[in-house]
């Protein structure tokens, strides 16, 4: 049950409620990791409602003004949205309902659809129009039809009294997302705000209520996800056999045909040729003919906060993740996963996020001196973190002493390259790994760039196309990475999304699976790219091609590469592997980057990463041969984690997602 954090949650009041509303403006604050990062306001005036939202997330963030009108039945008749979206693209969206026809236009759509029943338009700006939320509050049975399609139902969950005595209610909304979506409303139906882990919107003056609202919301979330965790996994105490299956040898990056794998008590008991392995009596048998078994996939770049993501990831074959920066809530989530209260990959590695304080600080721990930074490293070690992630506002001169302390404590050093520093300088100062391919490209653009905000993307999009990767500068950089044994987490799909997305087209990361997702979710997948200056579209695409070329060259040079996404749960990892193959890397080697290499880098080869007797029973069964056709990795039938069987179709269907085998 994902908390709403959208423009229209804050900017939507139906006429029946607006007539009772106070005449003064409702004001909200936006907080990022507890720090003020934006504001919003709402002004209802009879049938007319006007609102505004802006926030700063490391130089990104929307600035949007909304105006709409409602009829006496609380149905929006008009909508106008203008400003810029999260990536600073211009936004112009209009909607009009007249004479039984709904007309709307935005950067991705232009539609005219006759309607016979009252329906509420779902905005394409945010993907969830909280005009819907407010219409639901007033509608009979709290049920409304949606435009373009579907129906939504809102159910009251609980009532709570704020510190000032004001009563508020928590509601669950179905029909707009994978799982029920939670939102807080006051006694008149006005939005109180949205309580997430990193991002919070809250009525101004109610900041002290955030911890209790978050606790109540998480408790309700927990009920939903614990129910799924009780009913969807299939423990197999008698043992499991996958017979006559093609087995991916992740260490050698090659396929071994006609194998049988036997599992007992959460461990791999036997692996061998189908002709030689004796199947124990009473074990559950799965016929693997025509299929491939692989070690469980790793996503080496996630920020795990939403348990829905965990279900998607397990359904799509991901059994381990590296968290690359989070709040202390991660420790609780990890324990819930390990105790099987949540369906999710194992959080195999935790990276402690550290940034300098400033206007573009990331959503995590912020320090103001090198001494505070060194203490932060120690604190993360004491909490059980295996690595630290430095970020863009860290002063370059702080890197070496912080990295030295991390290495003294046996921790891995990774992160963004701090602003006014190059990747070469960061490696010399103690980095063990480079994350994000743009950070490699920025190395060749000098150390005078302010890369704390959008510049770390736009400079690469506009200038990488002109880089000569066959020249001495790139060769020197590769040699440095080789000498220092530097690992690399490219997150290529992020840059395909940013550099190549087109209006009216699905984000390329999700284009091949969008039709499997709930309708309102599909509409959030349009137009996810950076603003492209006039005449620069070809350059942006060429820059992405250069980025893929760099990935291929680093791979060929023997750099240890691991597959990470920092993007959509599950599906982005599949796309990441497809992009490695598109770059010219073999499918088998791409699969190695999501299996063997992460286990090696994380010092977990003793337990994970290959399918050998004695190791954890973490593997997946794929219908096809992804070593020959990498896109077959999308055809996951079963995921086995610690010897527990997860049916991919059942997991996805629980989230209103169609499995690959369904029409």
XYZ file of C-alpha atoms in Angstrom:
663
model
C 0.000 0.000 0.000
C 1.945 2.907 -1.329
C 1.453 6.381 0.149
C 0.370 9.060 -2.305
C 2.876 11.808 -3.050
C 1.529 13.802 -5.961
C 0.589 17.284 -6.936
C -3.084 16.571 -7.144
C -3.371 15.059 -3.711
C -2.739 18.536 -2.422
C -4.684 20.412 -5.038
C -8.095 18.793 -5.197
C -11.303 19.701 -3.367
C -14.760 18.950 -4.782
C -17.436 21.633 -4.787
C -19.547 20.066 -2.026
C -16.587 20.272 0.325
C -15.218 23.542 -0.977
C -18.481 25.242 -0.083
C -17.814 24.389 3.573
C -14.106 25.147 3.435
C -12.353 27.954 5.257
C -11.751 30.933 3.041
C -8.030 31.084 3.792
C -5.498 29.134 1.781
C -4.483 25.663 2.939
C -0.695 25.526 3.134
C 1.596 22.513 3.094
C 5.318 21.889 3.503
C 7.382 19.333 1.587
C 10.156 17.612 3.549
C 13.007 15.491 2.191
C 14.527 13.297 4.882
C 13.234 15.702 7.479
C 14.583 18.820 5.744
C 12.347 21.479 4.204
C 12.568 21.128 0.422
C 9.376 22.686 -0.930
C 5.881 23.960 -0.395
C 2.349 23.632 -1.696
C -0.896 25.490 -1.273
C -4.537 25.027 -2.092
C -7.248 27.641 -2.620
C -10.817 26.384 -3.172
C -13.307 29.042 -4.279
C -16.728 27.524 -4.911
C -16.637 25.377 -8.029
C -13.083 26.565 -8.779
C -9.908 25.208 -7.201
C -6.385 26.551 -7.653
C -3.189 25.077 -6.267
C 0.582 25.152 -6.462
C 3.450 22.766 -5.694
C 7.215 23.040 -5.868
C 10.122 21.183 -4.270
C 13.847 20.755 -4.854
C 15.320 17.253 -5.024
C 19.018 17.720 -5.850
C 18.163 20.311 -8.503
C 15.272 18.262 -9.813
C 11.653 18.680 -8.874
C 8.353 20.050 -10.210
C 6.940 23.542 -10.185
C 3.286 23.233 -11.114
C 0.188 25.384 -10.981
C -3.209 23.722 -11.310
C -6.712 25.055 -11.836
C -9.904 23.092 -12.316
C -13.670 23.379 -12.057
C -16.282 20.888 -10.806
C -19.977 20.365 -11.328
C -22.547 19.789 -8.595
C -21.904 16.032 -8.756
C -18.220 16.609 -7.910
C -17.065 15.579 -11.390
C -14.209 17.666 -12.855
C -15.357 19.613 -15.918
C -12.070 21.329 -16.734
C -8.439 21.009 -15.763
C -5.396 23.112 -16.610
C -1.892 22.281 -15.417
C 1.208 24.312 -16.284
C 4.823 24.582 -15.178
C 7.574 21.975 -15.244
C 7.829 18.331 -14.194
C 10.445 16.591 -12.040
C 13.076 16.677 -14.813
C 12.208 20.292 -15.740
C 10.252 19.453 -18.887
C 7.527 21.986 -19.635
C 4.058 20.839 -18.632
C 0.848 21.871 -20.389
C -2.086 19.597 -19.694
C -5.747 20.354 -20.327
C -8.964 18.429 -19.808
C -12.555 19.345 -20.699
C -15.816 17.444 -20.296
C -18.615 18.762 -22.519
C -21.694 17.284 -24.244
C -20.833 13.745 -23.199
C -17.310 13.858 -24.629
C -14.067 13.951 -22.614
C -11.271 15.885 -24.308
C -7.705 15.934 -22.988
C -4.292 16.904 -24.246
C -0.788 16.718 -22.835
C 2.722 16.118 -24.134
C 1.955 12.447 -24.729
C -1.740 12.247 -25.619
C -4.540 13.967 -27.464
C -7.859 12.198 -26.876
C -11.567 12.743 -27.491
C -13.623 9.959 -25.897
C -17.434 9.759 -25.601
C -18.598 8.798 -22.106
C -21.975 7.533 -20.932
C -21.326 7.440 -17.170
C -19.801 10.048 -14.833
C -16.058 9.518 -14.601
C -13.022 11.256 -13.124
C -10.023 12.008 -15.312
C -6.680 10.597 -14.129
C -4.034 13.211 -14.900
C -1.034 12.191 -16.980
C 1.212 14.641 -15.144
C 1.454 12.650 -11.931
C -0.260 9.422 -12.911
C -2.735 9.754 -10.054
C -5.226 12.623 -10.064
C -6.364 13.343 -6.527
C -9.399 15.024 -7.933
C -10.213 11.340 -7.903
C -9.351 11.155 -4.204
C -11.766 13.916 -3.352
C -14.469 12.651 -5.678
C -14.204 9.306 -3.926
C -14.697 10.964 -0.542
C -18.068 12.358 -1.593
C -19.268 9.605 -3.954
C -21.897 6.979 -3.029
C -20.059 3.904 -1.704
C -16.852 5.881 -2.247
C -16.698 4.445 -5.776
C -16.091 6.279 -9.063
C -15.341 5.400 -12.675
C -12.025 6.527 -14.141
C -10.891 8.101 -17.363
C -9.430 6.730 -19.574
C -10.582 3.410 -18.063
C -11.228 1.516 -14.867
C -12.880 2.051 -11.513
C -11.611 3.112 -8.100
C -12.895 2.410 -4.584
C -11.844 4.148 -1.354
C -12.209 2.500 2.069
C -11.741 4.125 5.453
C -9.107 2.317 7.522
C -8.832 4.175 10.833
C -9.386 7.456 12.673
C -6.638 9.236 14.599
C -6.446 12.391 16.727
C -3.555 14.758 16.050
C -1.629 16.445 18.841
C -3.911 19.479 18.497
C -6.982 17.285 18.905
C -7.974 17.430 15.241
C -9.432 14.125 13.984
C -8.012 12.676 10.762
C -8.734 9.478 8.834
C -6.571 7.065 6.889
C -8.085 5.728 3.652
C -7.077 2.978 1.234
C -7.694 3.594 -2.474
C -7.890 0.664 -4.884
C -7.772 0.644 -8.653
C -4.979 3.153 -9.289
C -1.824 1.247 -8.407
C -0.442 -2.224 -7.845
C -1.677 -2.260 -4.247
C -4.103 -0.187 -2.167
C -2.818 3.379 -1.855
C -2.958 5.118 1.530
C -3.870 8.756 2.082
C -4.705 10.902 5.129
C -7.753 13.212 5.048
C -9.141 15.620 7.631
C -12.718 15.494 8.901
C -13.979 17.561 5.955
C -12.177 15.490 3.374
C -9.274 17.856 2.769
C -5.884 16.201 2.163
C -3.677 16.268 5.225
C -0.571 15.140 3.369
C 1.445 12.068 2.445
C 3.865 10.312 4.770
C 6.760 8.486 3.107
C 10.206 7.550 4.386
C 12.184 10.093 2.339
C 9.444 12.433 1.120
C 6.698 13.888 3.271
C 3.998 16.432 2.547
C 2.110 17.669 5.577
C -0.224 20.507 6.492
C 1.876 23.388 7.751
C 2.107 23.303 11.541
C 1.573 19.549 11.845
C 5.192 18.462 11.422
C 5.290 17.089 14.986
C 2.591 14.564 14.033
C 4.688 12.939 11.293
C 6.244 10.135 13.405
C 2.886 8.883 14.694
C 1.187 9.170 11.306
C 4.057 7.241 9.759
C 3.862 4.564 12.466
C 0.130 4.070 11.948
C 0.504 3.986 8.179
C 3.341 1.447 8.328
C 1.325 -0.724 10.694
C -1.510 -0.809 8.170
C 0.938 -1.531 5.374
C 2.330 -4.353 7.453
C -1.040 -6.093 7.709
C -1.403 -6.157 3.935
C 2.095 -7.397 3.178
C 2.138 -9.935 6.000
C -1.024 -11.460 4.580
C 0.693 -11.881 1.200
C 3.764 -13.305 2.943
C 1.567 -15.900 4.670
C -0.322 -17.025 1.566
C 1.962 -16.741 -1.485
C 5.240 -18.520 -0.601
C 5.295 -22.316 -0.862
C 7.625 -23.909 1.694
C 8.763 -27.369 0.616
C 9.844 -29.240 3.746
C 10.006 -32.556 1.910
C 12.532 -31.242 -0.627
C 12.508 -30.049 -4.249
C 13.926 -31.396 -7.498
C 14.240 -29.499 -10.793
C 14.876 -32.237 -13.312
C 16.434 -32.268 -16.794
C 17.047 -28.530 -16.950
C 19.722 -26.436 -18.626
C 21.912 -24.993 -15.847
C 23.750 -21.675 -16.074
C 27.274 -21.994 -14.711
C 27.660 -18.400 -13.555
C 31.374 -18.668 -12.768
C 32.250 -19.818 -16.295
C 29.365 -17.935 -17.970
C 28.231 -20.986 -19.889
C 25.233 -23.292 -20.112
C 25.405 -26.912 -18.975
C 22.613 -29.011 -20.550
C 20.449 -31.743 -19.022
C 21.131 -31.167 -15.335
C 19.141 -31.942 -12.197
C 19.265 -29.829 -9.039
C 18.089 -31.152 -5.652
C 17.159 -28.912 -2.702
C 16.632 -29.796 0.955
C 16.324 -27.579 4.063
C 17.035 -24.383 2.150
C 20.311 -25.637 0.681
C 21.374 -27.167 -2.608
C 21.846 -30.875 -1.888
C 22.894 -32.218 -5.293
C 23.699 -30.915 -8.775
C 24.580 -33.225 -11.644
C 23.578 -34.727 -14.947
C 19.937 -35.753 -15.181
C 21.048 -39.296 -15.946
C 23.205 -39.634 -12.811
C 21.283 -37.837 -10.036
C 18.988 -40.123 -8.097
C 15.724 -38.384 -7.199
C 14.890 -38.874 -3.516
C 11.472 -40.324 -2.746
C 8.807 -37.821 -1.724
C 10.547 -34.739 -3.120
C 8.491 -32.308 -5.168
C 9.414 -32.605 -8.837
C 9.495 -29.817 -11.418
C 10.157 -30.764 -15.023
C 12.787 -28.373 -16.355
C 12.790 -29.552 -19.975
C 13.309 -26.595 -22.324
C 14.005 -24.282 -19.409
C 17.048 -22.749 -17.751
C 17.952 -22.598 -14.077
C 20.160 -19.714 -12.973
C 21.439 -18.438 -9.623
C 19.107 -15.847 -8.164
C 19.640 -12.453 -9.750
C 21.149 -9.490 -7.871
C 20.200 -5.845 -8.313
C 23.233 -3.983 -7.049
C 21.615 -0.555 -6.950
C 18.294 -0.189 -5.150
C 16.825 2.074 -2.483
C 14.424 -0.327 -0.821
C 11.494 1.415 0.878
C 8.392 0.002 -0.795
C 7.505 -3.650 -0.074
C 5.539 -3.773 -3.334
C 8.892 -3.507 -5.105
C 10.096 -6.526 -3.175
C 7.234 -8.676 -4.448
C 7.877 -7.600 -8.050
C 11.598 -8.276 -7.693
C 11.131 -11.795 -6.322
C 8.534 -12.529 -9.023
C 11.070 -11.480 -11.650
C 13.936 -13.566 -10.292
C 15.794 -11.172 -7.984
C 16.804 -12.835 -4.731
C 19.519 -10.415 -3.505
C 19.916 -6.644 -3.575
C 22.416 -4.046 -2.490
C 20.745 -1.034 -0.907
C 22.556 2.132 -1.946
C 21.267 4.596 0.629
C 18.319 4.714 2.952
C 16.980 5.696 6.349
C 17.390 3.552 9.445
C 14.007 2.033 8.533
C 16.072 -0.238 6.275
C 17.257 -2.189 9.329
C 13.656 -2.988 10.265
C 12.790 -3.924 6.684
C 15.790 -6.237 6.487
C 14.703 -8.032 9.654
C 11.133 -8.360 8.358
C 12.419 -9.873 5.117
C 14.720 -12.309 6.918
C 11.843 -13.438 9.167
C 9.571 -13.862 6.098
C 7.125 -11.143 7.174
C 7.714 -9.555 3.768
C 8.217 -11.088 0.332
C 11.372 -9.420 -0.937
C 14.951 -10.122 -1.979
C 17.528 -10.517 0.740
C 19.221 -7.187 1.502
C 22.685 -8.654 1.121
C 24.596 -5.369 1.306
C 23.725 -2.082 3.007
C 25.484 1.114 1.932
C 25.505 4.022 4.348
C 24.625 7.257 2.538
C 26.734 10.337 3.388
C 26.483 13.746 1.716
C 27.610 17.250 2.514
C 25.031 19.760 3.642
C 23.824 22.170 0.973
C 21.034 23.144 -1.415
C 21.513 20.002 -3.547
C 22.084 17.467 -0.783
C 20.746 13.997 -1.372
C 17.999 12.370 0.698
C 20.158 10.899 3.437
C 22.696 11.680 6.144
C 24.291 15.134 5.748
C 27.559 16.172 7.350
C 29.210 19.580 7.696
C 32.835 18.580 8.300
C 35.286 15.787 7.626
C 35.159 14.908 11.331
C 31.400 14.406 11.102
C 31.946 12.354 7.970
C 34.447 10.045 9.674
C 32.083 9.616 12.620
C 29.270 8.780 10.189
C 31.431 6.013 8.712
C 31.976 4.592 12.191
C 28.280 4.811 13.022
C 27.309 2.925 9.874
C 29.852 0.203 10.669
C 28.412 -0.143 14.167
C 24.942 -0.641 12.665
C 26.139 -3.463 10.434
C 26.580 -1.662 7.109
C 29.115 -3.161 4.725
C 29.879 -0.078 2.624
C 29.533 3.678 2.496
C 28.152 5.688 -0.371
C 29.570 9.190 -0.762
C 27.498 11.722 -2.642
C 27.804 14.804 -4.796
C 28.022 17.540 -2.121
C 30.895 15.904 -0.225
C 33.924 18.187 -0.407
C 36.681 16.551 -2.513
C 39.249 16.951 0.275
C 37.057 14.921 2.640
C 37.096 11.812 0.455
C 40.560 10.475 1.320
C 40.203 10.580 5.132
C 36.662 9.191 5.035
C 37.696 6.411 2.646
C 40.719 5.608 4.809
C 38.495 5.199 7.859
C 36.077 3.017 5.899
C 38.928 0.799 4.715
C 40.303 0.577 8.271
C 36.906 -0.784 9.290
C 36.774 -3.212 6.363
C 34.117 -1.266 4.458
C 33.677 -0.780 0.701
C 33.717 2.808 -0.655
C 31.370 3.677 -3.502
C 29.254 6.576 -4.680
C 28.762 9.567 -6.871
C 31.884 11.473 -7.767
C 31.709 14.658 -5.644
C 31.229 17.917 -7.469
C 34.464 19.535 -8.717
C 36.217 16.163 -8.673
C 36.887 13.581 -11.372
C 36.527 9.830 -11.173
C 40.306 9.486 -11.475
C 40.761 11.757 -8.463
C 38.120 9.844 -6.502
C 39.855 6.538 -7.218
C 43.179 8.013 -6.117
C 41.455 9.185 -2.911
C 40.162 5.722 -2.090
C 37.036 4.816 -4.073
C 36.624 1.068 -4.626
C 33.797 1.279 -7.149
C 32.207 3.771 -9.533
C 28.435 3.852 -9.675
C 26.484 5.259 -12.645
C 27.961 5.415 -16.137
C 27.558 9.192 -16.288
C 30.204 9.460 -13.562
C 32.665 7.753 -15.906
C 31.769 10.130 -18.732
C 32.123 13.176 -16.469
C 35.739 12.156 -15.813
C 36.622 13.426 -19.301
C 34.805 16.747 -18.938
C 37.115 18.158 -16.262
C 36.912 18.965 -12.546
C 35.338 22.418 -12.882
C 31.739 21.230 -13.299
C 29.108 21.596 -10.613
C 27.538 18.155 -10.773
C 25.405 18.374 -7.640
C 22.229 18.898 -9.657
C 21.025 18.401 -13.228
C 24.441 19.208 -14.667
C 25.655 15.676 -14.015
C 23.076 14.515 -16.546
C 22.837 17.355 -19.053
C 26.586 17.764 -19.500
C 26.890 14.084 -20.368
C 23.816 14.114 -22.626
C 25.163 17.075 -24.602
C 28.888 16.315 -24.647
C 29.491 12.553 -24.408
C 28.675 12.169 -28.103
C 31.910 14.003 -28.903
C 34.213 11.982 -26.650
C 36.944 9.848 -28.235
C 36.976 6.573 -26.321
C 39.806 5.228 -28.456
C 42.146 8.012 -27.323
C 44.808 8.107 -24.587
C 42.604 9.716 -21.920
C 40.160 6.835 -21.830
C 42.979 4.282 -22.062
C 44.686 5.898 -19.050
C 41.438 5.780 -17.082
C 40.879 2.114 -17.899
C 44.428 1.304 -16.837
C 43.852 3.072 -13.506
C 40.689 1.048 -12.881
C 42.596 -2.133 -13.706
C 45.518 -1.301 -11.427
C 43.280 -0.365 -8.503
C 40.787 -3.204 -9.107
C 37.882 -0.765 -9.315
C 34.413 -2.218 -9.812
C 31.663 -0.576 -11.879
C 27.872 -0.363 -11.506
C 26.656 1.256 -14.766
C 22.852 1.672 -14.196
C 22.570 2.019 -17.986
C 18.772 1.899 -18.090
C 18.573 5.191 -16.173
C 20.420 6.964 -18.975
C 18.492 5.266 -21.740
C 15.432 6.651 -19.993
C 16.880 10.146 -19.608
C 18.605 10.490 -22.986
C 16.315 8.654 -25.405
C 12.717 8.831 -24.112
C 10.256 10.471 -26.495
C 6.899 12.138 -25.931
C 3.982 9.849 -26.593
C 6.157 6.754 -26.155
C 6.601 4.541 -23.106
C 9.853 4.842 -21.199
C 12.137 2.369 -23.017
C 12.892 0.616 -19.726
C 9.256 -0.481 -19.488
C 8.054 -0.372 -23.087
C 8.054 -4.130 -23.608
C 6.031 -4.853 -20.452
C 3.819 -1.769 -20.066
C 0.716 -3.540 -21.360
C 0.920 -6.010 -18.465
C 0.520 -3.288 -15.844
C -2.627 -1.657 -14.415
C -3.978 1.085 -16.688
C -3.272 4.052 -14.351
C 0.287 2.793 -13.867
C 0.838 2.534 -17.615
C 0.097 6.221 -18.053
C 2.901 7.166 -15.650
C 5.413 5.593 -18.042
C 5.165 8.240 -20.743
C 7.753 10.975 -21.237
C 10.368 10.182 -18.582
C 13.334 11.844 -20.285
C 15.329 15.010 -19.802
C 14.276 18.212 -21.541
C 16.008 18.138 -24.933
C 17.113 21.508 -26.372
C 15.987 22.245 -29.914
C 18.008 20.247 -32.434
C 19.782 18.119 -29.798
C 17.705 14.924 -29.897
C 20.198 13.101 -32.138
C 23.088 14.215 -29.933
C 21.381 12.881 -26.814
C 20.860 9.506 -28.487
C 24.462 9.446 -29.705
C 25.655 10.244 -26.189
C 23.758 7.224 -24.911
C 25.400 5.106 -27.612
C 28.793 6.426 -26.445
C 27.890 5.488 -22.896
C 27.143 1.917 -24.008
C 30.441 1.869 -25.891
C 32.243 2.834 -22.669
C 30.512 -0.001 -20.809
C 31.630 -2.488 -23.465
C 35.229 -1.228 -23.407
C 35.414 -1.423 -19.609
C 34.001 -4.934 -19.690
C 36.502 -6.032 -22.334
C 39.307 -4.589 -20.187
C 38.375 -6.962 -17.368
C 36.745 -4.430 -15.046
C 34.472 -6.214 -12.568
C 30.994 -5.032 -13.561
C 27.828 -5.600 -11.540
C 24.265 -5.067 -12.703
C 22.397 -2.351 -10.816
C 19.414 -0.254 -11.787
C 18.401 2.647 -9.499
C 15.186 2.371 -11.500
C 11.889 0.466 -11.720
C 11.734 -2.617 -9.511
C 12.577 -5.869 -11.276
C 11.802 -4.916 -14.838
C 14.686 -2.441 -14.975
C 17.189 -5.192 -14.186
C 15.942 -7.206 -17.159
C 16.336 -4.122 -19.329
C 19.796 -3.475 -17.871
C 20.953 -6.896 -19.059
C 19.420 -6.318 -22.496
C 21.387 -3.076 -22.756
C 24.670 -4.814 -21.939
C 23.976 -7.181 -24.809
C 23.036 -4.228 -27.006
C 26.458 -2.782 -26.132
C 28.121 -5.896 -27.562
C 28.616 -8.016 -24.431
C 27.520 -11.635 -24.752
C 24.249 -12.654 -23.096
C 26.054 -15.168 -20.876
C 28.504 -12.527 -19.678
C 25.643 -10.107 -19.027
C 23.956 -12.747 -16.863
C 27.232 -13.206 -15.005
C 27.054 -9.517 -14.035
C 23.778 -10.180 -12.214
C 24.792 -13.465 -10.556
C 28.453 -14.364 -10.030
C 30.033 -10.887 -10.114
C 27.810 -9.339 -7.394
C 28.414 -12.302 -5.082
C 32.146 -11.990 -5.692
C 32.217 -8.229 -5.070
C 30.093 -8.643 -1.941
C 32.261 -11.463 -0.550
C 29.294 -13.856 -0.659
C 30.582 -16.532 -3.042
C 30.753 -18.977 -0.185
C 26.969 -18.952 -0.017
C 25.606 -17.429 -3.224
C 26.339 -16.704 -6.880
C 26.672 -20.247 -8.249
C 24.595 -23.428 -8.170
C 26.789 -25.827 -6.243
C 26.045 -28.227 -3.376
C 26.000 -26.675 0.068
C 25.083 -23.168 -1.055
C 21.812 -21.434 -0.347
C 18.954 -22.606 -2.548
C 18.548 -19.232 -4.270
C 17.818 -19.753 -7.959
C 15.270 -19.111 -10.686
C 13.607 -21.174 -13.389
C 13.263 -19.400 -16.731
C 11.182 -20.590 -19.673
C 13.755 -20.341 -22.445
C 17.477 -19.836 -22.837
C 18.640 -16.346 -21.838
C 22.261 -17.230 -22.662
C 21.205 -17.201 -26.312
C 18.325 -14.722 -26.161
C 18.797 -12.368 -23.248
C 15.156 -11.248 -23.260
C 14.173 -14.754 -22.126
C 15.260 -13.565 -18.668
C 11.826 -11.887 -18.573
C 10.141 -15.327 -18.683
C 10.529 -16.323 -15.025
C 8.257 -19.169 -13.907
C 9.580 -19.790 -10.393
C 11.925 -18.139 -7.943
C 13.403 -20.247 -5.137
C 14.822 -18.317 -2.180
C 16.197 -20.199 0.818
C 14.434 -23.280 -0.482
C 11.022 -21.589 -0.515
C 9.156 -21.683 -3.838
C 7.563 -18.543 -5.260
C 5.265 -18.854 -8.267
C 5.981 -15.787 -10.389
C 2.482 -15.685 -11.849
C 0.822 -15.739 -8.425
C 3.061 -12.974 -7.099
C 2.452 -10.684 -10.071
C -1.282 -11.357 -10.145
C -1.496 -10.332 -6.481
C -0.421 -6.862 -7.670
C -2.777 -6.745 -10.691
C 0.165 -7.376 -13.044
C -0.087 -9.909 -15.865
C 2.534 -12.648 -16.032
C 4.415 -13.082 -19.326
C 2.338 -16.210 -20.019
C -0.976 -14.332 -19.834
C -2.603 -12.407 -22.695
